Amino acid sequence: MKNIKLTIMYDGSRFLGWQRLGSEHGEKSIQDILEQNISKLLGEAIKIIGSGRTDTGVHAFAQIANFHTRSTMGLEDIFRTLNHSLPEGISITDIEEVQKEFHSRYDAKSKTYEYHIDTREVANVFTRKYALHEPFSYDINAMKEASRYLIGEHDFQAFASRMNDDRTTIRIIESIDIDKEEDEIRISIKGNGFLYHMVRIMVGTLILVGKGKMKPEDIKRILESRNRKNAGPTVSSVGLFLKRVEY
C-alpha cells in the first residue's frame, strides 16, 4: 500500500468547495472530482484526504491532499494522466510518495491564507472572482497596527462564525502581512489552524479599521469579549486563497 501526496491548485469559483458532497448533488466538490478521476485511473475506490475544507468560492495555490493505493502505476504516469483528465479549474502541481503514516490534515504545522481586495472605483471584470471589490482609500498603517493584536496565541471565538467540532477556540497566528500594490491590497495570514470563517472575519475587521470605522486597539477588546457580534463582517469568499501548507 502506497501513500501518495498531491499539491493541488484550483479555481474555487467553479466548484462547490472542497468537501465531498455525494452523488445526490448535481454539482460537485473538488474532493468528489478528484476521487472519481483517481479511482477511475487506478481501478480502485480512492478516498482522498485534504489538509482542510475550503468553502465554495475559496481558491487554492497549494492545497495538500493524500490518498492510499495498491496500484503499481508510476507517479509520472499518474501525474500526467490525472492532469489530462481533470476539468478546467483544477491542476495537480506536484506528486510524491510519502510515509504511510502521513496525514495531510493532522500533520499540518501551519497554513497560510491570502486575501485580495480590489480598491479601485470601478471593478476589474477580469478579477472580480478572485478579489473582493471594496473601493476605498484605506489606512494601511492602521490596518497593520491592528493586525499586531491578532498575532500570537489567543482565544479567537469572536472571530468564528459558529462553533464546530473544534475542542478549543485557541489558535496561534504566526504572522500577518498587509501589502498594497497599485489598486490591490493583499493580506497574508499564517497560523497553526483556523476556526470556521476565521480568516474572512479577521479580514472584515481589518477592513473596518482601514476605513476608520474601528480603531486598531479595538482588536484587543474584541478578542477579550469572545463575542462574534463585536468583530467585523464575514467578507466574501471570492478573494480568499489557500496559499501554503507546511509540515
CSV table of C-alpha atoms in Angstrom, one decimal:
chain,number,residue,atom,x,y,z
A,1,MET,CA,0.0,0.0,0.0
A,2,LYS,CA,1.4,3.4,-1.1
A,3,ASN,CA,0.6,6.8,0.3
A,4,ILE,CA,0.6,9.5,-2.4
A,5,LYS,CA,0.7,13.2,-1.6
A,6,LEU,CA,-0.7,15.7,-4.0
A,7,THR,CA,-0.3,19.5,-4.3
A,8,ILE,CA,-3.4,20.9,-5.9
A,9,MET,CA,-4.2,24.3,-7.4
A,10,TYR,CA,-7.8,25.2,-8.1
A,11,ASP,CA,-10.2,28.0,-9.0
A,12,GLY,CA,-12.8,27.9,-6.3
A,13,SER,CA,-15.4,29.9,-8.3
A,14,ARG,CA,-16.0,26.8,-10.4
A,15,PHE,CA,-16.9,24.3,-7.7
A,16,LEU,CA,-18.9,23.7,-4.6
A,17,GLY,CA,-16.0,23.9,-2.2
A,18,TRP,CA,-13.5,21.2,-1.3
A,19,GLN,CA,-15.6,18.8,0.9
A,20,ARG,CA,-17.2,15.7,-0.6
A,21,LEU,CA,-20.9,16.2,-1.3
A,22,GLY,CA,-22.0,12.8,-2.6
A,23,SER,CA,-23.9,11.6,-5.7
A,24,GLU,CA,-27.2,13.3,-4.7
A,25,HIS,CA,-25.8,16.7,-5.6
A,26,GLY,CA,-25.9,17.8,-9.2
A,27,GLU,CA,-22.8,19.9,-8.9
A,28,LYS,CA,-19.6,18.5,-7.5
A,29,SER,CA,-17.0,19.4,-5.0
A,30,ILE,CA,-13.2,19.3,-5.7
A,31,GLN,CA,-12.9,16.3,-3.4
A,32,ASP,CA,-15.7,14.5,-5.4
A,33,ILE,CA,-14.0,15.2,-8.7
A,34,LEU,CA,-10.5,14.1,-7.6
A,35,GLU,CA,-11.8,10.9,-6.0
A,36,GLN,CA,-13.8,10.0,-9.1
A,37,ASN,CA,-10.9,10.7,-11.5
A,38,ILE,CA,-8.2,9.0,-9.4
A,39,SER,CA,-10.5,5.9,-8.8
A,40,LYS,CA,-11.1,5.6,-12.5
A,41,LEU,CA,-7.5,5.9,-13.3
A,42,LEU,CA,-6.2,3.4,-10.7
A,43,GLY,CA,-9.1,1.0,-10.9
A,44,GLU,CA,-9.9,1.0,-7.2
A,45,ALA,CA,-12.0,3.1,-4.8
A,46,ILE,CA,-10.0,6.0,-3.6
A,47,LYS,CA,-10.7,8.3,-0.6
A,48,ILE,CA,-8.7,11.5,-0.7
A,49,ILE,CA,-7.8,13.4,2.5
A,50,GLY,CA,-7.3,17.2,2.2
A,51,SER,CA,-5.4,19.5,4.6
A,52,GLY,CA,-8.5,21.4,5.1
A,53,ARG,CA,-12.0,22.2,3.8
A,54,THR,CA,-12.2,25.3,1.7
A,55,ASP,CA,-15.7,26.8,1.2
A,56,THR,CA,-17.4,27.5,-2.1
A,57,GLY,CA,-15.6,30.3,-3.9
A,58,VAL,CA,-12.3,29.9,-2.0
A,59,HIS,CA,-9.3,29.2,-4.2
A,60,ALA,CA,-6.0,27.4,-3.6
A,61,PHE,CA,-2.5,27.9,-4.9
A,62,ALA,CA,-1.3,24.8,-3.0
A,63,GLN,CA,-3.9,22.6,-1.3
A,64,ILE,CA,-2.3,19.4,0.0
A,65,ALA,CA,-4.0,16.1,-0.1
A,66,ASN,CA,-3.1,12.4,0.2
A,67,PHE,CA,-4.6,9.0,-0.7
A,68,HIS,CA,-3.6,5.3,-0.2
A,69,THR,CA,-3.4,3.0,-3.2
A,70,ARG,CA,-2.4,-0.5,-4.1
A,71,SER,CA,-1.7,0.5,-7.7
A,72,THR,CA,1.7,-0.1,-9.2
A,73,MET,CA,1.3,2.8,-11.7
A,74,GLY,CA,4.2,5.2,-11.7
A,75,LEU,CA,4.0,8.7,-10.2
A,76,GLU,CA,4.8,10.4,-13.5
A,77,ASP,CA,2.0,8.4,-15.3
A,78,ILE,CA,-0.5,9.3,-12.5
A,79,PHE,CA,0.6,12.9,-12.6
A,80,ARG,CA,0.3,13.3,-16.4
A,81,THR,CA,-2.9,11.3,-16.9
A,82,LEU,CA,-4.7,12.9,-14.0
A,83,ASN,CA,-3.9,16.4,-15.1
A,84,HIS,CA,-5.2,15.5,-18.6
A,85,SER,CA,-8.5,14.1,-17.2
A,86,LEU,CA,-9.3,16.8,-14.6
A,87,PRO,CA,-11.7,19.6,-15.6
A,88,GLU,CA,-10.5,23.1,-16.2
A,89,GLY,CA,-10.0,24.8,-12.9
A,90,ILE,CA,-8.1,22.0,-11.1
A,91,SER,CA,-4.5,21.2,-11.6
A,92,ILE,CA,-2.1,18.9,-9.8
A,93,THR,CA,1.2,20.8,-9.5
A,94,ASP,CA,3.2,18.1,-7.6
A,95,ILE,CA,3.0,14.4,-6.7
A,96,GLU,CA,5.2,12.3,-4.4
A,97,GLU,CA,5.1,9.1,-2.4
A,98,VAL,CA,5.3,9.8,1.4
A,99,GLN,CA,5.5,7.7,4.5
A,100,LYS,CA,2.4,5.5,5.1
A,101,GLU,CA,1.6,7.4,8.3
A,102,PHE,CA,1.5,10.8,6.7
A,103,HIS,CA,-1.9,12.6,7.1
A,104,SER,CA,-2.3,15.8,5.1
A,105,ARG,CA,-4.7,17.3,7.7
A,106,TYR,CA,-3.4,16.1,11.1
A,107,ASP,CA,0.3,16.5,10.2
A,108,ALA,CA,0.0,20.1,9.0
A,109,LYS,CA,2.0,22.5,11.2
A,110,SER,CA,0.8,25.8,9.7
A,111,LYS,CA,-1.3,27.2,6.9
A,112,THR,CA,-1.1,30.5,5.1
A,113,TYR,CA,-4.1,32.2,3.6
A,114,GLU,CA,-4.1,35.3,1.4
A,115,TYR,CA,-6.9,37.7,0.8
A,116,HIS,CA,-7.1,40.0,-2.2
A,117,ILE,CA,-9.0,43.3,-2.1
A,118,ASP,CA,-9.6,45.4,-5.3
A,119,THR,CA,-9.8,49.0,-4.1
A,120,ARG,CA,-10.4,50.8,-7.5
A,121,GLU,CA,-13.6,52.7,-8.0
A,122,VAL,CA,-14.7,50.6,-10.9
A,123,ALA,CA,-14.3,46.8,-10.5
A,124,ASN,CA,-11.9,44.9,-12.8
A,125,VAL,CA,-14.2,42.5,-14.6
A,126,PHE,CA,-11.3,40.0,-15.1
A,127,THR,CA,-10.5,39.7,-11.4
A,128,ARG,CA,-13.9,40.0,-9.7
A,129,LYS,CA,-14.0,36.2,-9.0
A,130,TYR,CA,-10.6,36.5,-7.4
A,131,ALA,CA,-10.7,39.7,-5.4
A,132,LEU,CA,-13.2,41.5,-3.2
A,133,HIS,CA,-14.3,44.8,-4.8
A,134,GLU,CA,-14.3,47.3,-1.9
A,135,PRO,CA,-13.4,50.7,-3.2
A,136,PHE,CA,-11.9,53.0,-0.6
A,137,SER,CA,-8.6,54.8,0.3
A,138,TYR,CA,-7.6,52.5,3.1
A,139,ASP,CA,-5.3,53.5,6.0
A,140,ILE,CA,-2.8,50.7,5.5
A,141,ASN,CA,-0.7,51.7,8.6
A,142,ALA,CA,-3.8,51.4,10.8
A,143,MET,CA,-4.6,48.0,9.4
A,144,LYS,CA,-1.0,46.9,10.1
A,145,GLU,CA,-1.2,48.2,13.6
A,146,ALA,CA,-4.5,46.4,14.2
A,147,SER,CA,-3.1,43.1,12.8
A,148,ARG,CA,-0.4,43.1,15.5
A,149,TYR,CA,-3.0,42.5,18.2
A,150,LEU,CA,-4.0,39.3,16.4
A,151,ILE,CA,-0.5,37.8,16.3
A,152,GLY,CA,0.3,35.3,18.9
A,153,GLU,CA,-1.8,32.7,20.9
A,154,HIS,CA,-5.3,33.9,21.6
A,155,ASP,CA,-8.9,32.7,22.0
A,156,PHE,CA,-10.4,33.6,18.6
A,157,GLN,CA,-14.0,32.8,19.5
A,158,ALA,CA,-15.1,36.3,18.5
A,159,PHE,CA,-13.7,35.6,15.0
A,160,ALA,CA,-15.6,32.4,14.4
A,161,SER,CA,-19.0,32.2,12.6
A,162,ARG,CA,-20.2,29.3,14.7
A,163,MET,CA,-18.8,26.6,16.9
A,164,ASN,CA,-18.0,23.4,15.1
A,165,ASP,CA,-16.3,20.2,16.2
A,166,ASP,CA,-13.1,22.0,17.4
A,167,ARG,CA,-12.4,21.3,21.0
A,168,THR,CA,-10.9,24.7,21.6
A,169,THR,CA,-11.1,28.2,20.0
A,170,ILE,CA,-7.5,29.0,20.9
A,171,ARG,CA,-5.2,29.4,17.9
A,172,ILE,CA,-1.8,30.8,17.2
A,173,ILE,CA,-1.3,33.4,14.5
A,174,GLU,CA,2.3,33.4,13.5
A,175,SER,CA,2.3,36.4,11.1
A,176,ILE,CA,0.1,38.8,9.2
A,177,ASP,CA,1.5,40.7,6.2
A,178,ILE,CA,-0.5,43.5,4.6
A,179,ASP,CA,0.8,45.0,1.3
A,180,LYS,CA,-0.7,47.3,-1.3
A,181,GLU,CA,0.3,47.4,-4.9
A,182,GLU,CA,-1.5,50.0,-7.1
A,183,ASP,CA,-5.2,49.2,-6.6
A,184,GLU,CA,-4.9,45.9,-4.8
A,185,ILE,CA,-4.4,45.1,-1.1
A,186,ARG,CA,-3.2,41.6,-0.2
A,187,ILE,CA,-3.5,40.3,3.4
A,188,SER,CA,-1.5,37.2,4.2
A,189,ILE,CA,-2.2,35.3,7.4
A,190,LYS,CA,-0.2,32.4,8.7
A,191,GLY,CA,-1.3,30.3,11.7
A,192,ASN,CA,-1.3,26.8,13.2
A,193,GLY,CA,-5.0,26.4,12.4
A,194,PHE,CA,-8.2,28.4,11.8
A,195,LEU,CA,-11.8,28.3,13.0
A,196,TYR,CA,-14.8,28.4,10.7
A,197,HIS,CA,-14.7,31.7,8.7
A,198,MET,CA,-11.9,33.0,11.0
A,199,VAL,CA,-9.8,34.4,8.2
A,200,ARG,CA,-12.7,36.1,6.5
A,201,ILE,CA,-13.9,37.7,9.8
A,202,MET,CA,-10.3,38.9,10.5
A,203,VAL,CA,-10.1,40.5,7.1
A,204,GLY,CA,-13.6,42.0,7.5
A,205,THR,CA,-12.5,43.5,10.8
A,206,LEU,CA,-9.2,44.9,9.4
A,207,ILE,CA,-11.2,46.5,6.6
A,208,LEU,CA,-13.3,48.4,9.1
A,209,VAL,CA,-10.0,49.6,10.7
A,210,GLY,CA,-8.7,50.6,7.3
A,211,LYS,CA,-11.9,52.7,6.7
A,212,GLY,CA,-11.6,54.4,10.1
A,213,LYS,CA,-14.8,52.7,11.5
A,214,MET,CA,-12.8,50.9,14.1
A,215,LYS,CA,-9.6,51.7,16.0
A,216,PRO,CA,-6.6,49.4,15.9
A,217,GLU,CA,-6.7,48.9,19.7
A,218,ASP,CA,-10.3,47.7,19.4
A,219,ILE,CA,-9.0,44.4,18.3
A,220,LYS,CA,-7.8,43.7,21.9
A,221,ARG,CA,-11.3,44.4,23.2
A,222,ILE,CA,-12.9,42.1,20.6
A,223,LEU,CA,-10.6,39.2,21.4
A,224,GLU,CA,-11.3,39.6,25.1
A,225,SER,CA,-15.0,39.8,24.6
A,226,ARG,CA,-15.1,36.3,22.9
A,227,ASN,CA,-18.3,37.7,21.2
A,228,ARG,CA,-18.8,37.3,17.5
A,229,LYS,CA,-21.0,40.4,17.3
A,230,ASN,CA,-18.1,42.7,18.2
A,231,ALA,CA,-15.9,41.7,15.3
A,232,GLY,CA,-16.3,42.8,11.7
A,233,PRO,CA,-18.4,41.1,8.9
A,234,THR,CA,-17.6,37.8,7.2
A,235,VAL,CA,-16.2,39.0,3.9
A,236,SER,CA,-17.0,37.2,0.6
A,237,SER,CA,-15.0,34.0,-0.2
A,238,VAL,CA,-14.1,35.3,-3.7
A,239,GLY,CA,-10.8,37.0,-2.6
A,240,LEU,CA,-9.5,34.1,-0.4
A,241,PHE,CA,-6.7,31.8,-1.4
A,242,LEU,CA,-5.1,28.9,0.5
A,243,LYS,CA,-1.5,29.8,-0.3
A,244,ARG,CA,0.6,27.3,1.6
A,245,VAL,CA,0.5,24.4,4.0
A,246,GLU,CA,3.6,23.5,5.9
A,247,TYR,CA,4.6,20.2,7.6
